[in-house]
CSV table of C-alpha atoms in Angstrom, one decimal:
chain,number,residue,atom,x,y,z
F,1,MET,CA,167.5,133.6,195.3
F,2,SER,CA,168.8,131.6,193.3
F,3,LEU,CA,166.7,129.7,190.1
F,4,ALA,CA,169.2,128.4,187.6
F,5,GLN,CA,167.1,124.8,188.1
F,6,TRP,CA,163.9,126.6,187.1
F,7,ARG,CA,162.0,125.1,184.6
F,8,GLU,CA,158.9,125.8,182.1
F,9,LEU,CA,156.1,124.4,184.0
F,10,ASP,CA,153.9,121.1,182.3
F,11,TYR,CA,150.2,122.2,183.5
F,12,ALA,CA,147.0,121.4,182.8
F,13,PRO,CA,143.9,122.9,185.3
F,14,PRO,CA,143.1,119.4,186.9
F,15,ALA,CA,139.9,118.0,185.8
F,16,ARG,CA,138.3,117.7,189.3
F,17,MET,CA,139.2,119.0,192.8
F,18,ALA,CA,137.3,117.4,196.0
F,19,GLY,CA,138.4,117.5,199.9
F,20,HIS,CA,137.1,118.8,203.3
F,21,GLY,CA,133.2,118.7,201.8
F,22,ALA,CA,133.6,120.6,198.7
F,23,VAL,CA,133.7,119.4,195.0
F,24,LEU,CA,134.8,121.4,192.1
F,25,GLU,CA,134.8,120.2,188.2
F,26,ARG,CA,135.3,122.2,184.8
F,27,LEU,CA,132.5,123.9,184.2
F,28,ASP,CA,130.1,121.6,181.6
F,29,PRO,CA,127.0,123.7,181.1
F,30,ALA,CA,124.4,120.6,180.1
F,31,ARG,CA,125.7,119.1,183.5
F,32,HIS,CA,125.5,122.7,185.7
F,33,ALA,CA,124.5,125.3,183.8
F,34,GLY,CA,120.5,124.5,185.4
F,35,ASP,CA,121.7,124.2,188.7
F,36,LEU,CA,124.1,127.2,188.9
F,37,PHE,CA,121.6,129.6,187.3
F,38,ALA,CA,118.7,129.1,190.2
F,39,ALA,CA,121.2,129.4,192.5
F,40,ASN,CA,122.6,132.9,191.8
F,41,GLY,CA,122.4,134.3,188.0
F,42,ALA,CA,119.7,136.3,187.9
F,43,ASP,CA,121.5,138.2,191.4
F,44,PRO,CA,123.0,141.8,191.0
F,45,GLU,CA,124.7,141.9,193.9
F,46,MET,CA,125.7,138.5,193.5
F,47,TRP,CA,127.4,140.5,189.9
F,48,ARG,CA,127.9,144.2,190.6
F,49,TYR,CA,131.6,143.4,190.5
F,50,MET,CA,132.2,141.1,187.6
F,51,HIS,CA,132.8,142.0,184.1
F,52,CYS,CA,129.5,140.4,183.4
F,53,GLY,CA,125.9,139.6,184.5
F,54,PRO,CA,123.2,139.4,186.2
F,55,PHE,CA,121.6,137.4,183.3
F,56,ALA,CA,118.2,138.3,182.4
F,57,ASP,CA,116.9,134.7,182.3
F,58,PHE,CA,118.3,131.3,181.8
F,59,ASP,CA,118.5,131.3,178.1
F,60,THR,CA,121.4,134.4,178.3
F,61,TYR,CA,123.2,132.4,181.0
F,62,ARG,CA,123.7,129.2,179.3
F,63,ALA,CA,125.5,131.4,176.6
F,64,TRP,CA,127.7,132.7,179.4
F,65,ALA,CA,128.1,129.3,180.4
F,66,ASP,CA,128.9,127.7,176.5
F,67,GLY,CA,131.7,129.8,176.0
F,68,ALA,CA,133.2,130.2,180.2
F,69,ALA,CA,133.2,126.3,179.6
F,70,ALA,CA,135.1,126.5,176.9
F,71,SER,CA,137.3,128.5,177.7
F,72,ALA,CA,141.1,127.5,178.3
F,73,ASP,CA,142.0,130.3,180.6
F,74,PRO,CA,140.3,131.3,182.4
F,75,ALA,CA,139.3,127.8,183.7
F,76,PHE,CA,136.2,127.6,184.8
F,77,TYR,CA,135.0,125.7,187.8
F,78,GLY,CA,131.5,124.6,188.6
F,79,ILE,CA,131.0,123.9,192.6
F,80,ARG,CA,128.9,122.0,195.7
F,81,GLY,CA,129.1,120.4,198.7
F,82,ASP,CA,126.5,117.6,198.8
F,83,GLY,CA,123.7,119.0,196.6
F,84,PRO,CA,123.3,121.1,194.3
F,85,TRP,CA,125.9,123.6,191.9
F,86,ILE,CA,126.3,126.7,193.8
F,87,GLY,CA,129.4,128.5,192.6
F,88,VAL,CA,131.6,129.2,190.1
F,89,ALA,CA,135.2,130.2,190.2
F,90,SER,CA,138.5,130.0,187.6
F,91,LEU,CA,142.1,129.5,188.3
F,92,MET,CA,143.2,132.4,185.6
F,93,ARG,CA,146.2,134.2,184.0
F,94,ILE,CA,148.5,131.2,184.3
F,95,ASP,CA,151.9,131.6,183.4
F,96,ARG,CA,154.0,128.8,183.3
F,97,GLY,CA,157.2,130.3,182.2
F,98,ASN,CA,157.3,132.1,185.8
F,99,GLY,CA,155.1,129.6,187.4
F,100,VAL,CA,151.9,131.9,188.9
F,101,ILE,CA,149.1,131.8,188.8
F,102,GLU,CA,145.5,134.1,189.8
F,103,ILE,CA,142.0,132.1,191.2
F,104,GLY,CA,139.3,135.0,190.1
F,105,ASN,CA,135.6,135.3,188.7
F,106,ILE,CA,134.8,133.9,192.4
F,107,ALA,CA,130.6,134.1,192.0
F,108,PHE,CA,129.6,131.8,195.1
F,109,SER,CA,125.8,132.1,195.6
F,110,GLY,CA,124.3,133.4,199.4
F,111,ALA,CA,123.9,129.6,199.8
F,112,LEU,CA,127.8,129.0,199.4
F,113,LYS,CA,129.2,132.4,201.0
F,114,ARG,CA,130.5,132.2,204.2
F,115,THR,CA,129.9,128.5,204.4
F,116,ARG,CA,132.8,125.7,205.5
F,117,ASN,CA,132.6,124.4,202.1
F,118,ALA,CA,133.8,128.1,200.4
F,119,THR,CA,136.3,128.5,202.1
F,120,ALA,CA,137.1,124.2,201.3
F,121,ALA,CA,136.6,125.2,197.6
F,122,LEU,CA,139.5,128.5,197.4
F,123,HIS,CA,141.9,126.0,199.8
F,124,LEU,CA,141.8,122.9,197.5
F,125,MET,CA,142.7,125.2,194.1
F,126,ILE,CA,145.5,127.1,195.9
F,127,ALA,CA,146.8,124.0,196.8
F,128,GLN,CA,146.7,122.1,194.3
F,129,ALA,CA,148.8,125.1,192.4
F,130,PHE,CA,151.2,124.9,194.8
F,131,GLU,CA,151.4,121.1,194.5
F,132,ALA,CA,152.0,121.0,190.8
F,133,GLY,CA,154.9,123.5,190.9
F,134,PHE,CA,153.5,127.2,191.0
F,135,ARG,CA,155.3,129.7,192.5
F,136,ARG,CA,152.9,132.5,193.5
F,137,VAL,CA,148.8,132.5,193.2
F,138,GLU,CA,147.3,135.9,193.3
F,139,TRP,CA,144.1,137.6,193.8
F,140,LYS,CA,142.8,140.6,192.5
F,141,CYS,CA,139.4,142.8,192.7
F,142,ASN,CA,137.4,146.0,192.4
F,143,ALA,CA,139.6,148.0,195.7
F,144,GLU,CA,135.9,148.4,196.0
F,145,ASN,CA,134.7,144.9,196.8
F,146,ALA,CA,135.1,144.7,200.5
F,147,ALA,CA,134.0,141.6,200.8
F,148,SER,CA,136.5,139.7,198.3
F,149,ARG,CA,139.4,142.1,200.0
F,150,ARG,CA,138.5,140.8,203.5
F,151,ALA,CA,138.5,136.5,201.7
F,152,ALA,CA,141.7,137.6,200.2
F,153,LEU,CA,143.4,138.8,203.6
F,154,ARG,CA,141.0,135.3,205.8
F,155,LEU,CA,142.6,132.6,203.3
F,156,GLY,CA,146.5,134.4,203.5
F,157,PHE,CA,146.3,136.5,200.7
F,158,GLY,CA,149.0,139.0,201.6
F,159,TYR,CA,148.1,142.9,199.7
F,160,GLU,CA,150.7,144.3,198.0
F,161,GLY,CA,148.8,147.4,196.1
F,162,THR,CA,146.4,148.8,194.6
F,163,PHE,CA,146.4,149.4,190.7
F,164,ARG,CA,144.5,153.0,189.7
F,165,GLN,CA,142.4,153.5,187.3
F,166,HIS,CA,143.7,149.9,186.0
F,167,MET,CA,139.9,148.7,184.5
F,168,VAL,CA,136.9,150.0,182.7
F,169,VAL,CA,134.0,147.9,183.6
F,170,LYS,CA,130.3,148.5,183.2
F,171,GLY,CA,131.2,151.7,181.8
F,172,ARG,CA,132.7,152.5,185.8
F,173,ASN,CA,136.8,152.7,186.7
F,174,ARG,CA,137.9,149.9,188.6
F,175,ASP,CA,140.8,150.7,190.8
F,176,THR,CA,142.3,146.5,191.8
F,177,ALA,CA,144.0,145.2,195.0
F,178,TRP,CA,145.9,143.4,194.4
F,179,PHE,CA,147.1,139.9,196.6
F,180,ALA,CA,148.7,136.9,196.7
F,181,ILE,CA,150.7,133.9,198.7
F,182,VAL,CA,153.7,133.0,197.6
F,183,ASP,CA,155.4,129.5,198.3
F,184,GLY,CA,157.5,130.3,201.3
F,185,ASP,CA,154.5,131.4,202.9
F,186,TRP,CA,152.3,128.6,201.8
F,187,PRO,CA,153.1,125.8,204.8
F,188,ALA,CA,151.9,127.9,207.0
F,189,ILE,CA,148.9,128.8,205.8
F,190,ARG,CA,147.9,125.5,204.6
F,191,ALA,CA,149.1,124.3,208.0
F,192,ALA,CA,146.1,127.0,209.4
F,193,HIS,CA,144.0,126.3,206.4
F,194,LEU,CA,143.9,122.9,207.4
F,195,ALA,CA,143.3,123.3,211.9
F,196,TRP,CA,140.5,125.6,210.6
F,197,LEU,CA,138.5,123.0,207.8
F,198,ASP,CA,139.2,120.5,210.7
F,199,PRO,CA,135.8,119.4,211.6
F,200,GLY,CA,137.0,118.9,215.7
F,201,ASN,CA,136.7,123.3,214.8
F,202,PHE,CA,132.9,122.8,214.0
F,203,ASP,CA,130.2,122.7,216.8
F,204,GLY,CA,126.5,120.9,216.4
F,205,ASP,CA,125.3,123.5,214.6
F,206,GLY,CA,128.3,123.6,212.2
F,207,GLN,CA,129.4,127.5,213.9
F,208,GLN,CA,133.1,127.5,213.1
F,209,ARG,CA,134.6,127.2,216.8
F,210,LYS,CA,138.3,129.2,216.0
F,211,PRO,CA,137.9,131.7,213.4
F,212,LEU,CA,140.5,131.5,210.3
F,213,GLY,CA,143.1,134.0,210.6
F,214,ALA,CA,143.3,137.3,208.8
F,215,SER,CA,146.3,139.2,207.6
F,216,SER,CA,146.7,142.7,207.6
F,217,GLU,CA,146.5,145.2,204.8
F,218,ALA,CA,149.1,148.1,206.4
F,219,GLY,CA,152.5,148.5,204.5
């Protein structure tokens, strides 16, 4: 594949993304931290595989949010539907020279997990990356985090292998599972996302009629 015309991307993470019922805004502790702490700040299971948390009190969470909001990479976002802010995720490891970006630091409360808005939020992050010219979007997680692995596959990320003894997190070994979507994969995956997100795919109780397909970890 010739990349003779490739040029480094002129890219800044967007201030806001919205669509399909989800809203993402660059993390603003003054506006977001109260809702986010109430939603999941002290939940030990939520933070089990994360580098930080859980947070014993709001002041501790607010201090973390202040630091996260000041970061350029990762670029953190608060996430909501039509109610309070109930999730966080980031665009990170932004490699403009090679056109690679990662979605990470995903901390979705119980009110956001396994909902249409959760899928919509992640779709928006992936879509804007490819629209900005990135060639590859990555997803990495603790190899023991079965829920994150399932989410990656459901969204169309391809499993690329596991880096053994990749990190020490909270005093424990972390093997890291790597997943990615590349630009050539994206048109078909995008179409599948949009078909799933279509309001007609949900019944009167908000239940999906057809699931979003999963890739395979084989190979």
